Amino acid sequence: MTTTHAPASPATHSRRLTTSKAMVEAIAFEMERDPSVFYLGEDVGSYGGIFGSTGGLLDRFGPDRVIDTPISESAFIGLGIGAAVEGMRPVVELMFADFMGVCLDQIYNHMAKIHFESGGNVRVPMVLTTAAGGGYSDGAQHSQCLWGTFAHLPGMKVVVPSGPADAKGLMTAAIRDDNPVVYMFHKGVMGLPWMAKNPRATDEVPADDYEIPIGSASVVREGTDVSVVTISLSVHHALDVAEELAGEIDVEVLDLRSLVPLDREAILSSVAKTRRLVVVDEDYRSFGMSGEVVATITDHDPGLLSRPVERVAVPDVPIPYAHDLEYAVLPRQDRIEAAVRRVVAG
Amino acid sequence: MTTRAARPSIPQPSGGAAGDALDPAVRRGLYETMVLSRTYEEAILREYHADKGPGFDIGKGLIPGEMHLSAGQEPVAAGICAHLTTDDAVTATHRPHHFAVAHGVDLRRMTAEIFGREGGLGRGRGGHMHLFDPATHFSCSGIIAEGYPPALGQAFAFHRQGTDRIAVAVTGEGAANQGAFHESLNLAARWRLPVVFVVEDNDWGISVARTASTAVDSNADRAVAYGIPGERIEGNEVEAVHDAARRAVARARAGEGPSLIEVHTLRLWGHFEGDAQGYRFDLEEAPSHDPLPRYEARLREAGVLDDTAVEQIRSAASERVEDAIAFAMSSPVPDPASATSYVFA
């Protein structure tokens, strides 16, 4: 694996951890280091987070710093905002990204705008964590990614790690950031014991303290024939396809790691090399990340592309419940491979 | 089916023996705060309308955009903020000036913000509904009821930091029907957060009378649902507000949790400037219920104020306000090239 910013020196001791354990390790380290950090949300205490985002934190830090809330997202996300304004560093969990509607005002009108409206005089250093994504028949209200929606609204960084080492380094950076950071973890990359096993959800994670700068993409596989630009669980699917096609088509896979800021340089330099682009996004196709990635190329120099771009995204339909229907709309290996073949065939 | 809204009741003086025991200096201070607030808004009104023509173009003039003035509601802010220091937080509504004035927000920088100038609290990025002053922990929100949740967090932080500082969260009566209002009351009560929730019932949610929007006569009754004290104050009397706030603030500082105070107050002017108020059937009598001359008369009667003192207070207020206006006008307009600054720290 090649990264534009190495997460740690090669000498660092590392272990194999799931993404959720790596994420928790970063939170625990920051809570240890900085008493103003606390974690707040639904079922984050003794349950350990519905998707394993806080496992073991309650035992270690107690109920004053790992705090179960009532089911009142506006109130407790707003609480995080007020606490951040007064100098604390809250990490607040919105259980599913799909629930953003019940508290969206606090997110985009308050959390994300206060710094701007104050002319830079007030900072809101909080992290909003939330679970995204489908693939396990949880239906239209519990399977969305919606990172394009968060990214569309100015004033919050949007981080979406794809695996354990990144999850730790990006979480550390998110907590230390003086801005609101929305940290979105796809359920399918967490390494949860109760979901289909994803072999890449467990990986080497450096044991020490490190940050991965928010806004730096990672070339997770180098290639010369086509760039697959993507994020989160789709990185794993893209790697599956790249490995499958190795020897036939040399696929480069770029993991954006964050939507805001977007590492446009990394997109441009990958496409300048391969001259062919497939964008894979588990969010809705229209008005979202895939269009933004394409615009990054065409705004700069449409001549970089030797072929029309292929976009593999959710075709602007709510995520269906039935397994076969859901898999038909998700950007999984079959659709990615077909897109790669089409874009290379020309 | 349509139901005609019951006629709103204009706040009536209650006779007010309760506050007569107040120290004369405190009474004078409450009056001064109310006068400063009113003087301020009269000046804003003057500047707002100075250059909106020909006709009325809301986006034109020295002060562009919507303008929501709080004249008539001064007793609420003066009575509550008298118990606060600038270490305490106040989160006001989209009608925020009286609370900003009463809480001691710098008048010059607030005015510059309202004028959209670089010297403003938010360097012209916020505007009159979005004032943020970290020096006094003052903020406000343009979204109904949504100023309540962040106030919980300020209270949470103050408590965690081992202080007896508190947060005051203000909404209008229309906001008491929003979810964020109820979520906030429940959470603050359950966690005993040091918050004083204030509801300003001016009878009107823009054009809709409280009696047409709200199922209960008093939002203070809703406190019962959350196991916290709730008190409704009739009469728009600053000393009655002061008295209730004394209890609520002491309770919050002592770590005993939040309280809810609803004040039946008076929106003397329109919802926003330019609002013809054709819907309003209490308009003719409203000016006669202006709490400011009423309180002044009461203090004159009690010997706290005389002509000289009133004149002194008015001219001091006027001087401060005109100084703030002058400061705002002399502050530069923000450079359009900096329009995208301050999105991120």
XYZ file of C-alpha atoms in Angstrom:
691
model
C 0.000 0.000 0.000
C 1.251 3.442 -0.901
C 0.013 6.449 0.978
C 0.566 10.097 0.205
C 1.128 10.610 3.933
C 2.553 7.616 5.715
C 0.634 7.079 8.936
C 3.664 6.006 10.902
C 7.295 5.144 10.601
C 8.056 1.579 9.511
C 9.715 0.885 12.844
C 6.449 1.371 14.687
C 5.011 -1.577 16.492
C 1.670 -2.532 14.991
C -1.067 -5.052 15.601
C -3.968 -6.294 13.563
C -7.145 -4.503 14.619
C -10.628 -4.066 13.262
C -11.590 -0.612 12.082
C -13.885 -0.105 15.065
C -11.147 -1.065 17.541
C -8.682 1.226 15.794
C -11.169 4.092 15.949
C -11.816 3.477 19.635
C -8.065 3.368 20.277
C -7.727 6.901 18.897
C -10.628 8.191 20.961
C -9.226 6.587 24.107
C -5.814 8.046 23.473
C -7.263 11.523 23.049
C -9.454 11.175 26.145
C -6.350 10.166 28.069
C -4.354 13.067 26.719
C -6.991 15.808 26.921
C -9.559 15.938 29.751
C -11.835 18.178 27.683
C -12.599 15.302 25.296
C -15.788 13.370 26.004
C -18.071 11.062 24.024
C -21.800 11.540 23.899
C -24.616 9.717 22.149
C -27.205 6.981 22.145
C -26.084 3.599 23.467
C -22.441 4.597 23.575
C -22.003 3.557 27.223
C -22.364 -0.010 28.356
C -23.530 -1.113 24.901
C -20.344 0.273 23.390
C -22.005 1.892 20.400
C -24.419 0.076 18.134
C -21.626 -0.265 15.561
C -18.783 -0.736 18.002
C -17.674 2.881 17.985
C -17.130 3.120 21.755
C -16.392 -0.435 22.901
C -14.648 -0.438 26.293
C -14.589 3.334 26.708
C -17.140 3.396 29.508
C -15.113 0.976 31.635
C -12.024 3.030 31.116
C -13.336 6.558 31.460
C -16.594 6.259 33.370
C -20.060 7.671 32.796
C -18.975 11.286 33.177
C -16.993 11.109 29.968
C -18.773 8.395 28.010
C -22.315 9.543 28.208
C -25.533 7.848 27.164
C -28.106 10.356 26.028
C -31.850 10.305 25.619
C -33.123 9.844 22.062
C -33.033 13.575 21.469
C -30.573 14.273 18.694
C -31.235 18.004 18.430
C -30.678 18.448 22.151
C -27.512 16.410 22.516
C -25.859 17.497 19.280
C -26.641 21.072 20.250
C -25.177 20.294 23.659
C -21.990 19.256 21.953
C -21.929 22.543 20.058
C -22.361 24.644 23.189
C -19.731 22.651 25.061
C -17.307 23.027 22.150
C -17.898 26.769 22.051
C -16.931 26.882 25.734
C -13.647 25.080 25.209
C -14.455 21.380 25.451
C -13.845 18.829 22.697
C -16.950 16.696 22.381
C -17.274 13.684 20.159
C -20.981 13.290 19.525
C -22.492 10.266 17.858
C -25.493 10.370 15.565
C -26.349 6.681 15.439
C -27.205 6.526 11.733
C -26.394 9.178 9.135
C -29.976 8.629 7.992
C -31.153 10.363 11.172
C -29.573 13.671 10.229
C -32.984 15.015 9.340
C -34.161 15.073 12.918
C -31.266 17.299 13.960
C -30.065 18.833 10.724
C -30.625 22.356 11.945
C -28.140 21.877 14.745
C -25.659 20.419 12.273
C -25.708 22.839 9.372
C -27.204 26.013 10.821
C -25.367 25.937 14.126
C -22.399 23.566 14.292
C -21.206 24.425 10.787
C -22.031 28.140 10.665
C -21.091 29.591 14.037
C -17.434 30.052 13.153
C -18.337 31.879 9.960
C -21.138 33.973 11.436
C -18.844 35.051 14.239
C -16.283 36.223 11.713
C -13.872 33.610 12.979
C -14.204 34.647 16.630
C -15.896 31.491 17.880
C -14.639 27.978 17.233
C -16.612 24.756 17.382
C -14.047 21.982 17.821
C -16.354 18.987 17.845
C -16.524 15.679 16.066
C -19.849 14.327 14.885
C -19.503 10.596 14.329
C -22.109 8.674 12.418
C -22.612 5.298 10.785
C -23.313 5.149 7.075
C -24.005 2.681 4.339
C -26.006 -0.381 3.484
C -25.565 -3.903 2.195
C -27.324 -5.727 5.014
C -31.013 -5.204 4.217
C -31.669 -2.500 6.761
C -33.901 -0.626 4.358
C -34.228 2.871 2.999
C -34.074 4.730 6.320
C -31.038 2.935 7.724
C -28.716 2.363 4.778
C -27.877 5.727 3.282
C -24.431 7.252 3.063
C -25.431 10.924 2.736
C -21.840 12.125 2.905
C -22.540 14.193 -0.180
C -25.234 16.034 1.760
C -22.904 16.840 4.658
C -20.191 17.818 2.189
C -22.534 20.071 0.249
C -23.261 22.198 3.312
C -20.298 24.457 4.083
C -18.490 24.655 7.397
C -17.837 21.056 8.365
C -15.072 18.720 7.343
C -16.272 15.314 6.208
C -14.030 12.329 6.843
C -14.821 8.799 5.668
C -12.126 6.232 6.487
C -11.998 2.924 4.675
C -9.892 0.837 7.034
C -8.303 0.448 10.449
C -5.048 2.423 10.200
C -6.760 5.357 8.513
C -9.664 5.212 10.958
C -7.266 5.717 13.856
C -5.145 8.438 12.298
C -8.115 10.349 10.941
C -9.961 10.154 14.260
C -6.953 11.577 16.064
C -6.802 14.402 13.539
C -10.556 14.991 13.793
C -10.530 15.339 17.579
C -7.559 17.704 17.483
C -9.077 19.809 14.694
C -10.500 23.182 15.702
C -13.349 22.773 13.234
C -16.479 20.645 13.253
C -15.577 17.336 11.676
C -18.177 14.825 10.555
C -16.537 11.433 10.883
C -18.516 8.831 8.946
C -17.836 5.178 9.407
C -19.369 2.693 7.003
C -20.804 -0.257 8.922
C -19.270 -2.598 6.366
C -15.699 -1.531 7.157
C -15.959 -1.734 10.934
C -15.222 -5.449 11.260
C -18.380 -6.086 13.223
C -18.839 -9.644 14.416
C -22.456 -9.685 13.276
C -21.968 -8.706 9.660
C -20.540 -10.464 6.624
C -16.796 -10.563 7.110
C -14.831 -8.103 5.075
C -11.210 -9.270 5.041
C -9.885 -5.724 4.782
C -11.794 -4.571 7.876
C -8.977 -6.020 9.952
C -5.477 -4.775 9.247
C -2.178 -3.610 10.693
C -2.537 -0.569 12.938
C 0.455 1.248 14.409
C 0.331 1.223 18.191
C 1.618 4.736 18.662
C -0.010 8.095 18.371
C -0.276 9.426 14.839
C -2.438 11.727 12.771
C -3.451 11.410 9.166
C -4.007 14.917 7.845
C -7.625 15.479 6.858
C -7.761 16.240 3.151
C -5.053 13.906 1.949
C -6.086 11.092 -0.355
C -4.268 7.793 -0.484
C -3.221 5.800 -3.521
C -4.076 2.388 -2.122
C -3.084 0.588 -5.317
C -0.924 1.975 -8.085
C -1.870 1.332 -11.693
C -1.485 2.783 -15.161
C -4.625 1.958 -17.162
C -7.502 3.506 -15.230
C -8.071 5.466 -12.023
C -10.827 4.279 -9.745
C -11.531 7.174 -7.404
C -13.644 6.263 -4.422
C -14.136 6.230 -0.676
C -15.010 4.002 2.271
C -16.350 0.487 1.644
C -16.163 1.030 -2.113
C -12.368 1.177 -1.752
C -12.478 -2.477 -0.737
C -14.723 -3.388 -3.649
C -12.465 -1.475 -6.045
C -9.417 -3.323 -4.703
C -11.213 -6.633 -5.213
C -11.818 -5.692 -8.830
C -8.259 -4.430 -9.324
C -6.854 -7.695 -8.002
C -9.245 -9.690 -10.156
C -8.199 -7.799 -13.284
C -4.470 -7.757 -12.520
C -2.450 -8.846 -15.555
C -5.269 -7.769 -17.823
C -6.027 -4.192 -16.760
C -3.756 -2.248 -14.422
C -6.138 -0.421 -12.095
C -5.117 2.423 -9.815
C -7.321 2.881 -6.737
C -7.476 6.240 -5.030
C -9.071 6.422 -1.583
C -10.161 10.033 -1.052
C -10.433 9.538 2.742
C -12.298 12.840 3.102
C -14.821 14.732 1.003
C -14.132 18.055 2.749
C -11.434 19.025 2.143
C -11.236 17.126 -1.136
C -7.748 16.217 -2.306
C -8.188 17.497 -5.847
C -4.462 17.334 -6.533
C -4.453 13.601 -5.940
C -7.400 13.132 -8.298
C -5.727 15.197 -10.997
C -2.377 13.516 -10.724
C -3.875 10.036 -10.850
C -6.008 10.825 -13.894
C -3.124 12.663 -15.570
C -1.297 9.377 -15.400
C -4.040 6.925 -16.396
C -6.232 9.250 -18.497
C -9.265 7.137 -17.665
C -11.592 7.603 -14.689
C -14.176 5.538 -12.881
C -15.767 7.149 -9.840
C -17.385 4.817 -7.357
C -19.718 6.241 -4.733
C -22.193 4.462 -2.462
C -24.088 7.734 -2.109
C -26.754 8.873 -4.561
C -25.469 9.594 -8.042
C -26.907 13.011 -8.782
C -25.533 16.213 -7.252
C -22.994 14.349 -5.176
C -19.406 13.205 -4.782
C -19.154 11.470 -8.148
C -20.131 14.639 -9.999
C -17.691 16.657 -7.916
C -14.815 14.347 -8.765
C -15.617 14.560 -12.459
C -15.907 18.352 -12.249
C -12.475 18.455 -10.635
C -11.064 17.043 -13.873
C -13.170 19.033 -16.313
C -12.652 22.320 -14.440
C -8.917 21.793 -14.653
C -8.451 20.237 -18.064
C -10.994 17.999 -19.796
C -8.146 16.991 -22.102
C -6.721 14.836 -19.333
C -9.370 12.268 -20.158
C -9.010 9.964 -23.122
C -12.461 8.455 -22.563
C -15.807 9.565 -21.096
C -15.967 9.028 -17.344
C -17.862 6.126 -15.806
C -19.787 6.736 -12.596
C -20.844 3.828 -10.420
C -23.214 5.113 -7.742
C -26.659 4.547 -6.290
C -29.023 5.381 -9.162
C -31.041 8.021 -7.313
C -33.385 5.572 -5.668
C -33.900 4.919 -1.952
C -31.994 1.828 -0.825
C -34.323 -1.163 -1.261
C -34.827 -3.729 1.461
C -34.844 -7.032 -0.450
C -31.331 -8.413 -0.782
C -31.273 -8.754 -4.556
C -32.776 -5.313 -5.082
C -30.312 -3.729 -2.692
C -27.344 -5.362 -4.351
C -28.667 -4.218 -7.723
C -28.346 -0.552 -6.738
C -25.212 -0.648 -4.573
C -21.884 -0.072 -6.330
C -20.504 -3.545 -5.792
C -17.738 -5.459 -7.572
C -19.821 -6.507 -10.581
C -20.815 -2.961 -11.496
C -17.324 -1.603 -10.823
C -15.707 -4.252 -12.990
C -18.125 -3.580 -15.847
C -17.401 0.147 -15.640
C -13.657 -0.440 -15.625
C -13.929 -2.662 -18.677
C -16.068 -0.109 -20.524
C -13.755 2.792 -19.822
C -10.696 0.821 -20.868
C -12.269 -0.692 -23.971
C -12.296 2.577 -25.885
C -62.725 23.523 10.393
C -61.317 26.878 11.328
C -61.394 28.259 14.775
C -61.094 31.953 15.280
C -58.203 32.734 17.542
C -59.134 34.127 20.897
C -58.137 37.697 21.372
C -54.674 37.992 22.863
C -54.577 39.714 26.174
C -52.257 42.634 26.488
C -50.067 42.461 29.582
C -51.602 44.475 32.395
C -49.830 45.938 35.404
C -50.306 43.663 38.355
C -50.152 46.364 40.998
C -46.684 45.098 41.733
C -46.168 45.401 45.460
C -43.758 42.460 45.188
C -40.791 44.458 43.931
C -41.170 47.502 46.138
C -38.629 46.102 48.546
C -35.930 46.194 45.874
C -32.914 48.339 46.504
C -33.339 51.741 44.790
C -30.002 51.317 43.016
C -31.177 48.007 41.543
C -34.458 49.587 40.452
C -32.611 52.433 38.821
C -30.307 49.929 37.136
C -33.245 48.026 35.683
C -34.683 51.249 34.360
C -31.333 52.270 32.877
C -31.040 48.960 31.056
C -34.520 49.296 29.625
C -33.872 52.877 28.531
C -30.574 51.926 26.908
C -32.237 49.090 25.028
C -35.119 51.254 23.825
C -32.815 54.115 22.862
C -30.703 51.656 20.952
C -33.608 50.245 19.010
C -35.032 53.674 18.231
C -31.686 54.559 16.702
C -31.561 51.290 14.761
C -35.091 51.961 13.546
C -34.066 55.434 12.378
C -31.001 54.173 10.511
C -32.843 51.186 9.124
C -35.481 53.297 7.428
C -33.107 56.111 6.472
C -32.236 54.669 3.103
C -34.738 52.004 2.104
C -36.451 54.039 -0.584
C -37.811 54.893 -2.955
C -40.560 52.570 -1.841
C -39.237 49.969 0.569
C -36.422 47.724 -0.566
C -35.530 45.420 2.314
C -32.063 44.676 0.990
C -31.065 48.314 0.614
C -29.709 50.925 2.964
C -27.240 51.310 5.788
C -28.802 48.328 7.520
C -29.839 45.708 4.964
C -32.082 42.701 5.477
C -34.772 41.773 7.962
C -34.918 43.677 11.215
C -36.714 42.310 14.271
C -36.930 44.825 17.091
C -37.702 43.995 20.679
C -39.262 47.222 21.929
C -41.763 46.361 24.640
C -39.869 43.246 25.700
C -37.138 45.068 27.629
C -38.440 43.992 31.052
C -37.586 40.364 30.265
C -33.954 40.997 29.392
C -33.379 43.614 32.074
C -34.928 41.477 34.803
C -33.064 38.296 33.892
C -29.659 39.735 33.052
C -29.505 41.747 36.263
C -28.547 38.456 37.946
C -25.847 37.526 35.456
C -22.254 38.406 34.875
C -20.580 38.278 31.499
C -19.149 34.906 32.554
C -22.655 33.513 32.195
C -23.980 32.602 28.772
C -27.034 34.048 27.104
C -28.517 32.531 23.971
C -31.130 34.838 22.533
C -33.569 34.576 19.659
C -33.812 36.226 16.253
C -35.080 39.269 18.199
C -31.939 39.618 20.270
C -31.036 43.260 20.906
C -32.591 43.763 24.333
C -30.789 40.694 25.672
C -27.521 41.732 24.049
C -27.794 45.195 25.575
C -28.801 43.871 28.991
C -26.010 41.308 28.995
C -23.368 43.887 28.217
C -22.409 43.024 24.655
C -20.161 45.755 23.268
C -22.535 48.208 21.624
C -20.050 49.444 19.085
C -19.172 46.047 17.700
C -22.772 44.855 17.828
C -23.884 47.894 15.865
C -21.098 47.482 13.352
C -22.283 43.903 12.854
C -25.848 45.075 12.266
C -24.497 47.541 9.723
C -22.572 44.687 8.067
C -19.159 46.186 8.722
C -15.731 44.705 9.175
C -15.561 46.038 12.749
C -18.647 44.054 13.735
C -18.829 41.133 16.144
C -18.799 38.771 13.166
C -16.941 41.018 10.722
C -20.220 41.492 8.862
C -20.737 37.759 8.283
C -23.500 37.276 10.841
C -25.971 40.146 10.845
C -28.517 41.126 13.430
C -29.949 37.623 13.988
C -26.521 36.021 14.280
C -24.567 37.883 16.923
C -21.729 36.000 18.624
C -19.725 37.629 21.373
C -17.288 35.287 23.097
C -16.356 38.063 25.555
C -19.818 37.892 27.137
C -20.740 34.360 26.016
C -23.608 35.875 24.094
C -25.112 34.269 21.019
C -28.389 34.171 19.200
C -30.043 32.089 16.528
C -32.297 32.857 13.625
C -33.993 29.469 13.935
C -36.950 29.065 16.248
C -36.135 27.017 19.405
C -32.783 25.907 18.054
C -30.851 28.222 20.340
C -31.911 26.062 23.258
C -29.726 22.971 22.597
C -26.373 24.796 22.417
C -27.213 26.533 25.684
C -27.320 23.086 27.303
C -23.761 22.547 26.186
C -22.569 25.832 27.592
C -24.154 24.915 30.909
C -22.601 21.459 30.679
C -19.160 22.946 30.085
C -19.514 25.457 32.926
C -20.491 22.694 35.292
C -17.645 20.431 34.117
C -15.201 23.275 34.528
C -16.161 23.393 38.200
C -17.720 26.848 38.126
C -21.119 28.153 39.184
C -21.616 29.834 35.841
C -24.958 29.305 34.167
C -26.600 29.537 30.757
C -29.760 31.424 29.971
C -31.677 30.223 26.926
C -34.382 32.403 25.440
C -37.170 31.588 22.996
C -40.460 33.103 22.021
C -43.776 31.461 22.832
C -44.084 30.153 19.273
C -40.884 28.162 19.768
C -42.344 26.292 22.718
C -44.168 24.102 20.210
C -40.934 22.979 18.562
C -39.248 19.677 19.284
C -35.935 21.213 20.261
C -37.699 23.054 23.095
C -38.999 19.844 24.634
C -35.846 17.830 24.028
C -33.851 20.541 25.736
C -36.101 20.797 28.762
C -36.051 17.054 29.256
C -32.309 16.666 28.885
C -31.448 19.661 31.028
C -33.827 18.478 33.731
C -32.557 14.909 33.659
C -28.939 16.017 33.884
C -29.658 18.944 36.236
C -27.867 21.365 33.979
C -27.503 24.953 35.183
C -29.857 26.539 32.682
C -32.588 29.110 33.002
C -35.065 28.680 30.157
C -36.872 31.877 29.306
C -39.958 32.111 27.131
C -40.943 35.535 25.912
C -44.653 35.353 25.228
C -45.388 38.440 23.167
C -48.664 36.872 22.025
C -47.604 36.676 18.367
C -45.676 34.116 16.354
C -45.236 36.475 13.409
C -48.960 36.795 12.601
C -50.355 33.850 14.519
C -51.742 34.510 17.960
C -50.522 32.301 20.777
C -54.111 31.330 21.457
C -54.315 29.893 17.946
C -51.047 27.987 18.109
C -50.653 26.672 21.608
C -52.743 24.111 23.423
C -52.005 25.362 26.911
C -52.623 28.779 28.391
C -49.177 28.956 29.883
C -45.969 27.432 28.622
C -44.796 27.479 32.205
C -47.228 24.598 32.762
C -45.076 22.537 30.436
C -42.307 22.584 33.023
C -44.399 20.143 35.041
C -43.804 17.542 32.341
C -40.082 17.734 33.014
C -40.207 18.019 36.784
C -38.748 21.493 36.930
C -40.130 24.742 38.328
C -42.182 26.741 35.850
C -43.420 30.198 36.439
C -45.472 32.524 34.274
C -45.236 36.215 34.906
C -48.103 38.422 33.864
C -47.920 42.158 33.560
C -44.585 42.612 31.751
C -43.168 43.955 34.996
C -39.414 44.096 35.194
C -39.347 43.662 38.940
C -41.509 40.570 38.791
C -39.116 39.134 36.204
C -36.191 40.123 38.392
C -37.759 38.335 41.310
C -38.451 35.096 39.427
C -35.038 35.175 37.816
C -33.398 35.545 41.218
C -34.861 32.196 42.253
C -34.135 30.450 38.969
C -30.577 31.717 38.753
C -29.844 30.776 42.364
C -31.224 27.298 41.751
C -29.081 26.866 38.657
C -25.935 28.154 40.382
C -26.538 25.835 43.299
C -26.534 22.833 40.967
C -30.233 22.144 41.458
C -31.020 22.213 37.754
C -33.005 24.225 35.274
C -36.134 26.328 35.618
C -38.553 27.750 33.106
C -39.776 31.314 33.252
C -42.398 32.549 30.843
C -42.980 36.273 30.743
C -46.104 37.643 29.180
C -44.579 40.552 27.385
C -45.415 42.900 24.532
C -44.235 43.162 20.970
C -44.700 46.875 20.613
C -43.756 47.015 16.929
C -44.075 44.632 13.965
C -42.600 41.159 13.663
C -40.059 42.782 11.385
C -39.682 46.284 10.105
C -42.031 46.673 7.181
C -44.652 44.424 8.779
C -47.958 46.331 8.402
C -49.478 44.140 11.154
C -52.866 43.972 9.438
C -53.525 40.765 11.356
C -53.165 42.389 14.701
C -56.304 43.299 16.615
C -54.552 44.630 19.704
C -52.566 47.238 17.845
C -54.381 50.371 18.854
C -54.142 49.810 22.540
C -50.635 48.333 22.524
C -48.731 51.633 22.897
C -50.638 52.431 26.070
C -49.159 49.267 27.588
C -45.571 50.212 26.884
C -43.720 48.971 29.985
C -41.066 51.675 29.889
C -43.100 54.806 30.730
C -45.065 52.673 33.157
C -41.985 51.650 35.078
C -40.631 55.164 34.950
C -43.836 56.492 36.504
C -43.629 53.875 39.202
C -40.063 54.789 40.085
C -40.894 58.478 40.096
C -43.723 57.761 42.452
C -41.408 55.794 44.707
C -38.904 58.630 44.700
C -36.228 56.575 42.899
C -36.270 58.842 39.842
C -36.905 62.514 39.258
C -36.714 64.739 36.178
C -32.990 65.216 36.551
C -32.261 61.522 36.931
C -34.461 60.585 33.976
C -32.848 63.219 31.813
C -29.404 62.032 32.884
C -30.188 58.406 32.124
C -31.704 59.209 28.754
C -28.851 61.411 27.638
C -26.239 58.917 28.815
C -28.031 56.199 26.832
C -28.311 58.420 23.811
C -24.644 59.266 23.950
C -23.620 55.611 24.068
C -25.969 54.666 21.270
C -24.943 57.486 18.965
C -21.313 56.647 19.646
C -22.028 53.053 18.611
C -23.807 54.178 15.445
C -20.917 56.478 14.575
C -18.462 53.662 15.180
C -20.470 51.385 12.910
C -20.671 53.939 10.141
C -16.957 54.610 10.266
C -16.108 50.926 10.201
C -15.100 49.718 6.743
C -17.353 47.630 4.578
C -15.848 44.119 4.304
C -13.728 43.499 1.236
C -15.744 41.352 -1.194
C -12.553 39.416 -1.876
C -12.772 38.118 1.714
C -16.322 36.745 1.325
C -15.163 33.153 1.576
C -13.035 33.655 4.683
C -13.839 32.118 8.069
C -15.573 28.981 6.854
C -12.871 26.985 8.620
C -10.595 27.845 11.504
